[in-house]
Coordinates of C-alpha atoms in Angstrom, one line a residue:
Chain A
M620 CA 24.1 28.8 7.7
Q621 CA 20.5 28.6 6.9
E622 CA 17.8 27.1 9.2
Q623 CA 14.0 26.4 8.6
T624 CA 11.3 24.3 10.3
V625 CA 8.9 22.4 8.2
R626 CA 5.8 20.1 8.7
I627 CA 6.0 16.6 7.3
G628 CA 3.7 16.2 4.3
S629 CA 4.1 12.6 3.7
T630 CA 1.0 10.6 4.6
H631 CA 3.2 7.7 6.3
G632 CA 5.8 10.2 7.6
L633 CA 9.5 10.1 6.9
H634 CA 10.1 6.4 6.4
A635 CA 11.1 4.1 3.6
R636 CA 10.6 5.9 0.3
P637 CA 10.1 9.4 1.4
A638 CA 13.3 9.0 3.6
K639 CA 15.3 7.3 0.8
L640 CA 14.3 10.4 -1.6
F641 CA 15.2 13.0 1.0
T642 CA 18.6 11.7 2.1
Q643 CA 19.4 11.0 -1.6
A644 CA 18.6 14.8 -2.2
V645 CA 20.8 15.7 0.7
A646 CA 23.8 13.5 -0.5
A647 CA 23.4 15.1 -3.9
S648 CA 23.3 18.7 -2.6
G649 CA 26.9 18.6 -1.3
A650 CA 25.9 20.6 1.6
T651 CA 26.2 19.5 5.3
V652 CA 22.7 19.3 6.3
M653 CA 21.4 18.4 10.0
L654 CA 18.1 17.6 10.8
S655 CA 16.2 17.4 14.1
K656 CA 12.9 16.7 15.3
S657 CA 11.1 19.2 17.5
G658 CA 13.7 19.7 20.3
G659 CA 15.5 16.4 19.6
T660 CA 19.3 15.9 19.0
P661 CA 20.2 17.0 15.3
V662 CA 21.3 13.9 13.1
N663 CA 23.2 13.9 9.7
A664 CA 20.4 14.3 7.1
A665 CA 22.4 12.4 4.5
S666 CA 22.0 9.3 6.9
I667 CA 18.9 7.3 6.1
L668 CA 19.4 5.4 9.3
G669 CA 19.7 8.4 11.2
V670 CA 16.6 9.8 9.6
I671 CA 14.3 7.0 9.6
S672 CA 15.2 6.2 13.4
Q673 CA 13.9 9.6 14.4
G674 CA 10.4 8.1 13.9
I675 CA 9.0 11.2 12.1
D676 CA 5.3 11.0 11.5
H677 CA 3.2 12.8 9.2
G678 CA 2.5 16.3 10.7
D679 CA 5.7 16.3 12.7
E680 CA 7.9 19.4 12.6
V681 CA 11.7 19.0 11.7
T682 CA 14.2 21.6 11.6
L683 CA 16.9 21.7 8.9
V684 CA 20.1 23.4 9.2
V685 CA 22.3 23.8 5.9
E686 CA 25.9 24.8 5.9
G687 CA 28.0 25.0 2.7
G688 CA 27.1 25.3 -1.0
D689 CA 24.3 27.4 -2.1
E690 CA 22.7 27.2 1.3
R691 CA 19.3 29.0 0.4
A692 CA 18.7 26.9 -2.5
V693 CA 19.5 23.5 -1.1
L694 CA 17.3 24.4 1.8
E695 CA 14.3 25.3 -0.2
Q696 CA 14.6 22.0 -2.3
L697 CA 14.7 20.0 0.8
I698 CA 12.0 21.9 2.6
G699 CA 9.8 21.4 -0.8
L700 CA 10.8 17.4 -0.6
L701 CA 9.6 17.2 3.3
S702 CA 6.1 19.1 2.7
T703 CA 5.4 17.0 -0.2
D704 CA 3.2 13.8 0.1
H705 CA 5.0 11.0 -1.6
D706 CA 2.4 8.3 -0.7
D707 CA -0.6 7.6 -2.7
Chain B
M1392 CA -1.7 -34.0 8.8
M1393 CA -1.3 -30.7 10.7
E1394 CA -2.6 -27.4 10.0
I1395 CA -0.3 -24.3 10.5
T1396 CA -2.1 -20.8 10.4
G1397 CA -0.9 -17.3 9.6
T1398 CA -1.8 -14.5 7.5
G1399 CA -2.5 -15.3 3.9
I1400 CA -1.6 -12.9 1.1
G1401 CA -4.0 -13.1 -1.9
Q1402 CA -6.0 -16.0 -2.9
G1403 CA -3.7 -18.4 -4.5
V1404 CA -3.1 -22.0 -3.6
A1405 CA 0.2 -23.9 -3.9
V1406 CA 1.5 -27.5 -3.3
G1407 CA 4.9 -28.8 -3.1
P1408 CA 8.1 -29.7 -1.1
V1409 CA 9.6 -27.4 1.6
V1410 CA 12.9 -26.0 1.2
R1411 CA 14.2 -24.0 4.1
M1412 CA 16.1 -20.8 3.7
A1413 CA 19.7 -21.1 5.2
E1414 CA 19.8 -20.4 8.9
R1415 CA 21.3 -17.0 9.9
L1416 CA 25.2 -16.6 10.4
P1417 CA 26.2 -16.9 14.0
E1418 CA 26.8 -13.6 15.9
P1419 CA 30.6 -12.7 15.4
V1420 CA 32.7 -13.4 18.5
D1421 CA 33.7 -10.2 20.5
R1422 CA 37.4 -10.7 20.7
P1423 CA 40.2 -8.3 20.0
S1424 CA 41.5 -8.0 16.3
H1425 CA 44.9 -9.0 15.4
L1426 CA 44.8 -6.1 12.7
D1427 CA 45.2 -2.6 13.2
P1428 CA 41.9 -0.3 13.3
E1429 CA 42.9 1.3 10.0
R1430 CA 43.2 -2.1 8.2
E1431 CA 39.8 -3.5 9.6
G1432 CA 38.3 -0.2 8.7
E1433 CA 39.5 -0.8 5.1
R1434 CA 37.9 -4.4 5.3
A1435 CA 34.8 -3.0 6.6
R1436 CA 34.4 -0.2 4.1
A1437 CA 35.1 -2.6 1.4
S1438 CA 32.4 -5.2 2.2
L1439 CA 29.8 -2.5 3.0
S1440 CA 30.5 -0.8 -0.3
V1441 CA 30.5 -4.3 -2.2
V1442 CA 27.1 -5.2 -0.4
G1443 CA 25.6 -1.8 -1.2
A1444 CA 26.4 -2.0 -4.9
E1445 CA 24.9 -5.6 -5.0
L1446 CA 21.7 -4.3 -3.5
A1447 CA 21.4 -1.6 -5.9
A1448 CA 22.0 -3.8 -8.6
R1449 CA 19.3 -6.3 -7.6
G1450 CA 17.1 -3.3 -7.3
A1451 CA 17.7 -2.3 -10.6
K1452 CA 16.9 -5.9 -12.0
A1453 CA 13.8 -6.2 -9.9
G1454 CA 12.1 -2.9 -10.8
G1455 CA 8.8 -1.6 -9.4
A1456 CA 8.3 -1.4 -5.6
A1457 CA 11.1 -3.4 -5.1
K1458 CA 13.5 -1.1 -6.6
D1459 CA 12.8 1.7 -4.0
V1460 CA 13.2 -0.6 -1.2
L1461 CA 16.5 -2.2 -2.4
E1462 CA 17.8 1.4 -3.1
A1463 CA 17.1 2.4 0.5
Q1464 CA 19.0 -0.8 1.5
A1465 CA 22.0 -0.1 -0.5
M1466 CA 22.0 3.5 1.2
M1467 CA 21.8 1.8 4.6
A1468 CA 24.9 -0.1 3.7
E1469 CA 26.7 2.8 3.0
D1470 CA 25.1 5.1 5.5
P1471 CA 27.6 7.7 6.8
S1472 CA 26.3 7.5 10.4
L1473 CA 26.7 3.8 10.3
I1474 CA 30.2 3.9 9.0
E1475 CA 31.1 6.3 11.9
A1476 CA 29.6 3.8 14.4
V1477 CA 31.8 1.1 12.7
T1478 CA 34.7 3.3 13.0
T1479 CA 34.2 4.1 16.7
R1480 CA 34.2 0.4 17.5
L1481 CA 37.2 -0.5 15.4
A1482 CA 39.1 2.2 17.5
T1483 CA 38.6 0.0 20.7
G1484 CA 40.2 -2.9 18.8
A1485 CA 37.1 -4.9 17.7
T1486 CA 37.2 -6.9 14.5
A1487 CA 35.3 -5.6 11.3
E1488 CA 32.7 -8.5 11.6
R1489 CA 31.9 -7.5 15.1
A1490 CA 31.9 -3.8 14.6
V1491 CA 29.5 -4.1 11.6
F1492 CA 27.3 -6.6 13.6
E1493 CA 27.2 -4.2 16.5
A1494 CA 26.6 -1.0 14.5
F1495 CA 23.7 -2.6 12.6
A1496 CA 22.3 -4.1 15.8
T1497 CA 22.2 -0.7 17.4
Y1498 CA 19.9 0.8 14.7
R1499 CA 18.2 -2.5 14.5
E1500 CA 17.2 -2.2 18.4
L1501 CA 16.1 1.6 17.7
L1502 CA 13.8 0.5 15.0
A1503 CA 12.4 -2.6 16.6
G1504 CA 11.5 -0.5 19.7
M1505 CA 9.5 1.8 17.6
G1506 CA 7.2 -0.8 16.5
G1507 CA 4.7 -0.9 13.8
Y1508 CA 5.9 -0.2 10.3
L1509 CA 9.5 0.8 11.6
G1510 CA 9.5 -2.3 13.7
E1511 CA 9.2 -4.4 10.5
R1512 CA 12.1 -2.6 8.9
A1513 CA 14.4 -4.1 11.6
A1514 CA 14.4 -7.4 9.4
D1515 CA 16.0 -5.3 6.5
L1516 CA 18.7 -4.2 8.7
D1517 CA 19.3 -7.8 9.9
D1518 CA 19.6 -8.8 6.3
I1519 CA 22.0 -6.0 5.2
S1520 CA 24.3 -6.9 8.3
Q1521 CA 24.2 -10.6 7.6
R1522 CA 25.2 -9.9 4.0
V1523 CA 28.1 -7.7 5.0
I1524 CA 29.4 -10.2 7.7
A1525 CA 29.3 -13.1 5.0
H1526 CA 31.3 -11.1 2.7
L1527 CA 33.8 -10.3 5.3
L1528 CA 33.9 -13.9 6.3
K1529 CA 34.0 -14.9 2.4
L1530 CA 31.1 -17.1 3.1
P1531 CA 28.1 -17.3 0.5
A1532 CA 25.7 -14.7 1.1
P1533 CA 22.6 -15.8 2.9
G1534 CA 19.7 -16.0 0.3
V1535 CA 17.0 -17.9 -1.5
P1536 CA 18.2 -21.6 -2.1
D1537 CA 18.2 -23.2 -5.5
P1538 CA 17.6 -26.9 -5.1
G1539 CA 17.0 -27.3 -8.9
H1540 CA 13.4 -28.1 -8.7
P1541 CA 10.2 -26.2 -7.8
F1542 CA 9.5 -25.7 -4.1
I1543 CA 7.7 -24.0 -1.3
L1544 CA 10.1 -21.7 0.5
V1545 CA 10.2 -21.5 4.2
A1546 CA 12.0 -18.7 6.0
R1547 CA 12.0 -16.7 9.2
D1548 CA 11.3 -13.7 7.1
L1549 CA 12.3 -12.8 3.7
A1550 CA 14.4 -9.5 3.3
P1551 CA 13.3 -7.4 0.3
A1552 CA 16.5 -8.6 -1.6
D1553 CA 15.1 -12.1 -1.6
T1554 CA 11.6 -11.5 -2.4
A1555 CA 12.6 -9.2 -5.3
T1556 CA 14.7 -11.8 -7.2
L1557 CA 12.7 -14.9 -6.4
D1558 CA 12.6 -17.1 -9.2
L1559 CA 8.7 -17.5 -9.8
D1560 CA 9.2 -20.6 -11.8
K1561 CA 10.8 -22.4 -8.8
V1562 CA 9.2 -20.8 -5.9
L1563 CA 5.5 -22.2 -5.9
G1564 CA 4.8 -20.4 -2.6
L1565 CA 6.3 -18.8 0.3
I1566 CA 5.9 -19.2 4.2
T1567 CA 7.4 -17.0 6.7
V1568 CA 7.6 -17.7 10.3
D1569 CA 7.6 -14.0 11.3
G1570 CA 6.5 -10.8 9.5
G1571 CA 3.0 -9.2 9.4
P1572 CA 0.5 -8.3 6.7
T1573 CA 2.4 -5.0 6.3
S1574 CA 5.9 -6.8 6.1
H1575 CA 7.7 -6.2 2.8
T1576 CA 7.5 -10.1 2.3
A1577 CA 3.5 -9.4 2.2
I1578 CA 3.9 -6.2 0.1
L1579 CA 5.9 -7.8 -2.4
A1580 CA 4.2 -11.0 -2.5
R1581 CA 1.0 -9.1 -3.1
E1582 CA 2.5 -7.1 -6.0
K1583 CA 4.0 -10.2 -7.7
S1584 CA 1.2 -12.4 -6.9
I1585 CA 3.2 -15.0 -5.0
V1586 CA 1.1 -17.4 -3.1
A1587 CA 2.1 -16.5 0.5
V1588 CA 1.2 -17.0 4.2
V1589 CA 3.3 -14.8 6.3
G1590 CA 3.6 -14.9 10.3
A1591 CA 3.0 -18.7 10.5
A1592 CA 4.7 -19.2 13.8
D1593 CA 4.4 -23.0 13.8
A1594 CA 6.0 -23.2 10.3
A1595 CA 9.3 -23.0 12.2
G1596 CA 8.9 -27.1 12.7
L1597 CA 8.8 -27.6 9.0
A1598 CA 11.6 -29.7 7.5
D1599 CA 13.1 -29.8 4.1
G1600 CA 11.2 -32.1 1.9
D1601 CA 8.0 -32.0 3.9
T1602 CA 5.0 -31.7 1.4
V1603 CA 2.8 -28.8 2.1
V1604 CA -0.2 -27.2 0.8
V1605 CA -0.6 -23.4 1.2
E1606 CA -3.8 -21.8 0.9
A1607 CA -3.5 -18.1 0.9
A1608 CA -7.3 -17.2 1.2
R1609 CA -7.6 -19.3 4.4
G1610 CA -4.1 -18.3 5.7
V1611 CA -3.6 -22.0 6.1
V1612 CA -0.5 -24.2 5.6
T1613 CA -1.2 -28.0 5.7
S1614 CA 1.7 -30.3 6.3
G1615 CA 1.5 -33.9 5.5
P1616 CA -1.8 -33.6 3.5
T1617 CA -3.9 -36.5 2.5
P1618 CA -3.8 -37.6 -1.2
E1619 CA -7.3 -36.1 -1.4
Q1620 CA -6.2 -32.6 -0.1
I1621 CA -3.3 -32.6 -2.4
A1622 CA -5.7 -33.4 -5.4
A1623 CA -8.2 -30.7 -4.5
A1624 CA -5.1 -28.2 -4.1
K1625 CA -3.9 -29.2 -7.6
A1626 CA -7.6 -28.8 -9.0
A1627 CA -7.9 -25.4 -7.3
I1628 CA -4.4 -24.3 -8.8
A1629 CA -5.5 -25.5 -12.3
E1630 CA -8.8 -23.6 -12.0
R1631 CA -7.0 -20.4 -11.2
A1632 CA -4.5 -21.0 -14.1
A1633 CA -7.5 -21.4 -16.3
Q1634 CA -9.1 -18.1 -15.2
T1635 CA -6.0 -16.1 -15.8
A1636 CA -5.4 -17.9 -19.1
V1637 CA -8.5 -16.7 -20.7
A1638 CA -9.0 -13.2 -21.8
P1639 CA -10.8 -11.3 -19.1
T1640 CA -14.6 -11.3 -19.4
P1641 CA -16.8 -8.6 -18.2
G1642 CA -17.8 -8.8 -14.6
A1643 CA -21.1 -10.9 -14.0
L1644 CA -23.1 -13.0 -11.8
A1645 CA -23.8 -16.5 -12.5
D1646 CA -27.3 -15.7 -13.6
G1647 CA -25.8 -13.0 -16.1
T1648 CA -26.5 -9.9 -14.1
A1649 CA -23.7 -7.6 -15.1
V1650 CA -21.5 -6.0 -12.3
P1651 CA -18.9 -3.8 -14.2
L1652 CA -15.5 -4.3 -12.7
L1653 CA -13.5 -1.1 -12.7
A1654 CA -9.9 0.1 -11.8
N1655 CA -8.9 2.4 -8.9
L1656 CA -6.2 4.6 -10.3
G1657 CA -3.8 7.3 -8.9
S1658 CA -2.4 8.5 -12.0
T1659 CA -2.7 7.9 -15.8
D1660 CA 0.5 5.6 -15.8
G1661 CA -1.6 2.5 -14.6
A1662 CA -4.1 2.7 -17.5
A1663 CA -2.7 0.2 -19.9
E1664 CA -2.1 -2.4 -17.0
A1665 CA -5.7 -1.9 -15.8
I1666 CA -7.0 -2.7 -19.2
R1667 CA -4.9 -5.7 -19.6
L1668 CA -6.2 -7.1 -16.4
G1669 CA -9.6 -6.7 -17.7
A1670 CA -10.9 -3.2 -16.0
E1671 CA -13.9 -2.2 -17.9
G1672 CA -13.3 1.5 -16.9
V1673 CA -12.2 3.6 -14.1
G1674 CA -14.3 3.5 -11.0
L1675 CA -12.1 6.0 -8.9
F1676 CA -9.4 8.2 -10.5
R1677 CA -7.9 10.1 -7.8
T1678 CA -6.6 13.6 -9.0
E1679 CA -4.4 14.5 -6.0
F1680 CA -1.3 13.7 -7.7
L1681 CA -1.8 16.7 -10.1
F1682 CA -1.8 18.9 -7.0
L1683 CA 0.7 17.6 -4.5
D1684 CA 4.0 18.8 -5.8
A1685 CA 2.4 22.3 -6.5
D1686 CA 2.5 25.5 -4.5
A1687 CA -0.4 26.7 -6.6
A1688 CA -3.3 24.7 -8.4
P1689 CA -2.1 23.6 -11.7
S1690 CA -3.5 25.5 -14.6
V1691 CA -6.8 24.6 -16.4
R1692 CA -4.7 23.8 -19.4
E1693 CA -2.3 21.5 -17.6
Q1694 CA -4.9 19.8 -16.0
Q1695 CA -7.1 19.3 -19.3
A1696 CA -3.8 17.7 -20.7
Q1697 CA -3.7 15.0 -18.1
Y1698 CA -7.6 14.1 -18.1
T1699 CA -7.3 14.1 -21.9
R1700 CA -4.7 11.5 -21.5
L1701 CA -6.5 9.4 -19.2
L1702 CA -10.0 9.6 -21.1
T1703 CA -8.0 8.7 -24.3
A1704 CA -6.7 5.6 -22.6
F1705 CA -10.2 4.4 -21.7
A1706 CA -12.0 5.5 -24.9
G1707 CA -15.5 4.1 -25.3
R1708 CA -15.4 3.3 -21.5
K1709 CA -16.8 4.8 -18.2
V1710 CA -14.2 6.8 -16.1
V1711 CA -15.3 8.2 -12.7
V1712 CA -13.2 11.0 -11.7
R1713 CA -13.0 12.4 -8.2
V1714 CA -12.3 15.9 -7.8
L1715 CA -9.5 17.2 -5.4
D1716 CA -9.8 15.4 -2.2
A1717 CA -7.7 17.4 0.2
G1718 CA -7.8 18.4 3.8
A1719 CA -5.4 18.8 6.7
D1720 CA -4.1 15.1 6.4
K1721 CA -2.9 15.8 3.0
P1722 CA -2.2 19.7 3.3
L1723 CA -2.0 21.6 0.0
S1724 CA -0.9 25.1 1.1
F1725 CA -3.2 26.8 -1.4
L1726 CA -6.3 25.0 -0.2
N1727 CA -6.0 24.7 3.5
D1728 CA -3.0 25.3 5.5
A1729 CA -4.5 25.9 9.0
P1730 CA -3.3 22.9 11.2
E1731 CA -6.4 21.0 12.7
E1732 CA -6.5 18.9 15.9
N1733 CA -8.9 16.4 13.9
P1734 CA -8.0 16.6 10.3
A1735 CA -10.2 13.6 9.3
L1736 CA -13.2 15.7 10.9
G1737 CA -12.2 18.9 9.3
L1738 CA -12.4 21.0 6.3
R1739 CA -11.5 18.4 3.8
G1740 CA -13.0 17.0 0.5
I1741 CA -15.9 19.1 -0.8
R1742 CA -15.8 21.3 2.5
A1743 CA -12.3 22.4 1.5
L1744 CA -13.3 22.9 -2.2
R1745 CA -16.3 25.0 -1.5
H1746 CA -14.1 27.1 0.7
S1747 CA -12.0 27.7 -2.3
E1748 CA -14.5 27.6 -5.1
A1749 CA -12.2 28.8 -8.0
I1750 CA -10.0 25.6 -7.7
L1751 CA -13.3 23.5 -8.0
R1752 CA -14.4 25.5 -10.8
E1753 CA -11.1 25.3 -12.8
Q1754 CA -10.9 21.5 -12.2
L1755 CA -14.6 21.1 -13.4
T1756 CA -13.7 23.2 -16.3
A1757 CA -10.6 21.3 -17.3
L1758 CA -12.5 17.9 -16.7
A1759 CA -15.5 19.2 -19.1
A1760 CA -13.0 20.2 -21.9
A1761 CA -11.2 16.8 -21.7
D1762 CA -14.6 15.1 -21.9
A1763 CA -15.7 17.1 -25.0
A1764 CA -12.4 16.4 -26.8
T1765 CA -12.5 12.5 -26.2
D1766 CA -15.0 9.8 -26.4
A1767 CA -14.7 8.2 -23.0
E1768 CA -17.8 8.3 -20.8
L1769 CA -16.8 10.7 -18.0
W1770 CA -18.6 10.8 -14.6
V1771 CA -17.4 13.3 -11.8
M1772 CA -18.0 12.8 -8.2
A1773 CA -17.3 14.9 -5.2
P1774 CA -15.6 13.5 -1.9
M1775 CA -16.7 13.7 1.7
I1776 CA -20.4 14.5 1.2
A1777 CA -22.3 15.0 4.3
T1778 CA -25.4 16.7 3.6
V1779 CA -28.0 17.2 0.6
D1780 CA -27.2 20.9 0.4
E1781 CA -23.5 19.9 -0.5
T1782 CA -24.6 17.5 -3.1
R1783 CA -26.8 20.3 -4.6
Y1784 CA -24.0 22.7 -4.5
F1785 CA -21.7 20.2 -6.3
T1786 CA -24.0 19.0 -9.0
S1787 CA -25.4 22.2 -9.9
L1788 CA -21.8 23.8 -10.2
A1789 CA -20.9 20.6 -12.2
K1790 CA -23.6 20.8 -14.8
E1791 CA -23.2 24.6 -15.1
L1792 CA -19.5 24.0 -16.1
G1793 CA -20.4 21.3 -18.6
I1794 CA -20.2 18.1 -16.7
R1795 CA -22.9 15.6 -17.8
V1796 CA -22.8 13.0 -15.2
A1797 CA -22.2 14.2 -11.6
G1798 CA -22.3 12.2 -8.4
V1799 CA -21.1 12.0 -4.8
M1800 CA -18.8 9.8 -2.7
V1801 CA -20.8 8.1 0.2
E1802 CA -18.3 8.2 3.0
T1803 CA -20.0 9.6 5.8
P1804 CA -22.7 7.9 7.7
S1805 CA -24.8 10.9 7.3
A1806 CA -24.9 10.6 3.6
A1807 CA -25.5 7.0 3.8
L1808 CA -28.4 7.5 6.1
I1809 CA -30.2 9.8 4.0
A1810 CA -29.0 8.3 0.7
G1811 CA -32.4 8.4 -0.9
R1812 CA -32.3 12.4 -0.6
V1813 CA -28.7 12.6 -1.5
L1814 CA -29.4 10.3 -4.7
G1815 CA -32.2 12.4 -5.4
A1816 CA -30.1 15.4 -6.0
C1817 CA -27.3 13.8 -8.1
D1818 CA -26.8 11.2 -10.7
F1819 CA -24.9 8.4 -8.9
A1820 CA -23.2 7.5 -5.7
S1821 CA -19.9 5.7 -5.1
I1822 CA -19.2 4.3 -1.6
G1823 CA -15.7 4.8 -0.1
T1824 CA -15.6 1.9 2.2
N1825 CA -12.4 2.9 3.9
D1826 CA -13.6 6.3 5.1
L1827 CA -17.2 4.9 5.6
T1828 CA -15.8 2.3 8.0
Q1829 CA -13.4 4.9 9.6
Y1830 CA -16.4 7.3 10.4
T1831 CA -19.0 4.6 11.2
M1832 CA -16.6 2.7 13.7
A1833 CA -15.0 6.2 14.9
A1834 CA -11.7 4.6 14.3
D1835 CA -8.7 6.3 12.7
R1836 CA -7.8 4.5 9.7
L1837 CA -4.2 5.5 10.1
L1838 CA -3.9 4.6 13.8
G1839 CA -2.6 0.9 14.3
T1840 CA -4.0 0.7 17.8
V1841 CA -7.4 0.7 16.5
A1842 CA -7.0 -1.1 13.3
A1843 CA -8.9 -4.1 14.4
L1844 CA -12.1 -1.7 14.2
Q1845 CA -11.3 -0.6 10.7
N1846 CA -13.0 -3.8 9.1
P1847 CA -15.8 -3.0 6.4
W1848 CA -17.4 -6.4 7.2
H1849 CA -18.9 -4.9 10.4
P1850 CA -22.5 -5.2 10.1
A1851 CA -23.0 -1.5 11.2
V1852 CA -20.8 -0.5 7.9
L1853 CA -22.9 -3.2 5.8
R1854 CA -26.1 -1.8 7.0
L1855 CA -25.2 1.9 5.7
I1856 CA -24.1 0.3 2.3
A1857 CA -27.5 -1.6 2.4
E1858 CA -29.2 2.0 2.8
V1859 CA -27.6 3.3 -0.3
G1860 CA -28.3 0.4 -2.2
A1861 CA -31.8 0.3 -1.6
A1862 CA -31.9 4.0 -2.4
G1863 CA -30.2 3.5 -5.6
A1864 CA -32.6 0.6 -6.6
E1865 CA -35.7 2.6 -5.8
L1866 CA -34.4 5.8 -7.8
G1867 CA -32.8 3.7 -10.7
K1868 CA -29.6 5.3 -9.9
P1869 CA -26.1 3.5 -9.9
V1870 CA -24.3 2.7 -6.6
G1871 CA -20.7 1.8 -7.2
I1872 CA -18.1 0.9 -4.5
C1873 CA -14.5 2.2 -4.8
G1874 CA -13.0 1.1 -1.3
E1875 CA -10.7 -1.7 -0.5
A1876 CA -13.8 -3.8 0.4
A1877 CA -14.5 -4.4 -3.3
A1878 CA -11.2 -6.3 -3.7
D1879 CA -12.2 -8.8 -1.2
P1880 CA -13.7 -11.6 -3.4
L1881 CA -16.4 -12.6 -0.8
L1882 CA -17.2 -9.4 0.4
A1883 CA -17.6 -8.2 -3.3
V1884 CA -20.5 -10.8 -3.5
V1885 CA -21.9 -9.3 -0.4
L1886 CA -21.7 -5.8 -1.6
V1887 CA -23.5 -6.6 -4.7
G1888 CA -26.2 -8.5 -2.5
L1889 CA -26.5 -5.2 -0.7
G1890 CA -27.2 -3.3 -4.1
A1891 CA -23.9 -2.2 -5.5
T1892 CA -24.1 -1.9 -9.3
S1893 CA -20.4 -1.7 -10.0
L1894 CA -17.2 -2.6 -8.2
S1895 CA -13.9 -0.7 -8.6
M1896 CA -10.4 -1.9 -7.1
S1897 CA -6.8 -2.1 -7.6
P1898 CA -6.4 -3.8 -11.0
S1899 CA -4.5 -6.9 -9.4
A1900 CA -7.7 -7.9 -7.6
L1901 CA -9.9 -8.0 -10.6
A1902 CA -9.4 -11.6 -11.4
D1903 CA -10.1 -13.0 -8.1
V1904 CA -13.3 -10.9 -7.7
R1905 CA -14.4 -11.6 -11.3
A1906 CA -14.2 -15.4 -10.7
S1907 CA -16.0 -15.1 -7.1
L1908 CA -18.9 -13.0 -8.8
A1909 CA -19.4 -15.8 -11.4
R1910 CA -20.1 -18.5 -8.9
Y1911 CA -23.3 -16.7 -7.5
S1912 CA -26.7 -15.5 -8.8
L1913 CA -28.1 -12.2 -7.6
S1914 CA -30.5 -14.1 -5.2
D1915 CA -27.4 -16.1 -3.8
A1916 CA -25.5 -12.7 -3.2
Q1917 CA -28.7 -11.4 -1.4
A1918 CA -28.7 -14.4 0.7
L1919 CA -24.9 -13.9 1.6
A1920 CA -25.7 -10.2 2.4
Q1921 CA -28.7 -11.0 4.5
A1922 CA -26.4 -13.5 6.5
A1923 CA -23.6 -10.9 7.1
L1924 CA -26.1 -8.2 7.9
A1925 CA -27.6 -10.2 10.6
A1926 CA -24.2 -10.9 12.4
E1927 CA -23.0 -9.5 15.7
G1928 CA -19.5 -8.4 14.5
A1929 CA -17.2 -8.3 11.6
A1930 CA -15.7 -11.6 12.1
E1931 CA -19.1 -13.1 12.7
A1932 CA -20.5 -11.6 9.6
R1933 CA -17.6 -13.0 7.5
A1934 CA -18.3 -16.5 8.9
A1935 CA -21.8 -16.2 8.1
A1936 CA -21.4 -15.2 4.7
D1937 CA -18.8 -18.0 4.4
A1938 CA -21.3 -20.5 5.5
A1939 CA -24.1 -19.3 3.4
A1940 CA -21.6 -19.2 0.3
T1941 CA -20.6 -23.2 1.2
D1942 CA -24.4 -24.0 1.7
I1943 CA -25.1 -22.6 -1.8
T1944 CA -22.2 -24.2 -3.6
S1945 CA -22.7 -27.6 -1.9
A1946 CA -26.5 -27.8 -2.5
R1947 CA -25.8 -26.9 -6.2
E1948 CA -23.1 -29.9 -6.3
A1949 CA -25.6 -32.2 -4.8
A1950 CA -28.1 -31.3 -7.3
S1951 CA -25.9 -31.7 -10.3

């Protein structure tokens, strides 16, 4: 199991397009990934509905827990996605 | 005759008969299923998967911003958490229709309760839910009707799947009862230049076959218009069509005063489209995209290649590049990773670059090299200038590294108030109206609760712009505008009246601004500006400018 906390880089938070890119990447990784917003209940990170309904805004901290597959590589890729600004 | 008001998107006019979009399917009855949960589960999963595939296919067909939205919807239809929620309900003996309805409704409530942007996404979920239930019931999917003749579509709110595939030859205009200026309907109508009025609550009373006139610029729908109103609308439509049919001309006022119209670009991709729409150059090229995906600043060589591509696309034209504008709101680990309480007031723009001068030096070096290798006219400017000292720092570094024309962005009230001294220390100024408004009104531009204050029409903002315009005129230095304000056709005239010498905007706004400028002379523009400056608030300033504009045009018509 690998775990890391990251601050959201996207200007408009983890909604719409950034959430889509993120959950697509989770699904493609094949690993089981849970996401939680500072202290909240973890949700399935491959669920776009689960992710957007967390109401994650720019600058919020979220924790990812990855299980299965190349955990370190998956975690690094996902952390990279979350810390990037996908909005113009 | 009755006028219905809402929020207009764009400047277009449309006239035609109303066709209403089919009303929603009724809520599935909560009754025990006569099938076992496994069988209902198969039905639900099959319909969810068919709808997901349909949405993805529509996305692929639509392209652009619609593609992302529809792909996200396709993912929602096959969302693992949603399927889990459906399965839980089926286990209690519910029908697939009811289970799907309830599972979507749970997420819908969640999003609606969050308000703002997420609240508006709630409509997306309703749409997917309706499509899945229609598929389960073997009913036609809800969607845009096809009456076989051109029509004005009236809907409660359009789902992205509908707007994306609207047949623009048939749909003359669009009216929604719900939905705000940031709804998907609005975003996509803007992108596809569909004449639209959204959030027109009273449009719920319109019936199939009613003739309406839709005026996006005023945000007004007229039902039962008089023959004169229909004729006026048709004349306005013909005039707009004529404007877009002719090859775009350089921006100019009625008296011939040139006002170059430039494009705001965030990457090199939009260059060809900007030129097609008549951009005379680039007034704001944002360089952040080069840096955002990176752990370290890109090398001089990588940057030079990107700048060369940009400058080549605009050979012989002016290109204003803004050096990296980063701060705590757009954190770049290699530039500033210290969290700040107040990012808008923090170490951003030129402040952050000065703190990491090596990055600025590399960017300027790459820009100068790209300039030397191409024949566009490169101007470079620094963001978030607040002092003359920062201006001198930037221009002397830029000149040292081979930049020929170096200027500053005026986004802070301090820079505007001492614009003469700031312009004295550089070659040009470009006013970023979004940030200038945010700082003048002390209203966070990202915060919905103070959005009403984020209005560039406010006379306080206009007065600061006038300061910069006057300083530019006195010193003979160019003063451009590169914020959203320049894309508002009436405000664009006011800005020129305040002394702006060029306007830069999203390329899609160029045609309307070009047409608006051509209606007024420089002295007209100055009269509009004075009227707006003298007003009490933003709404009054707009009304005053509008009244002054009407006076000018009706006096001219009376004389001719």
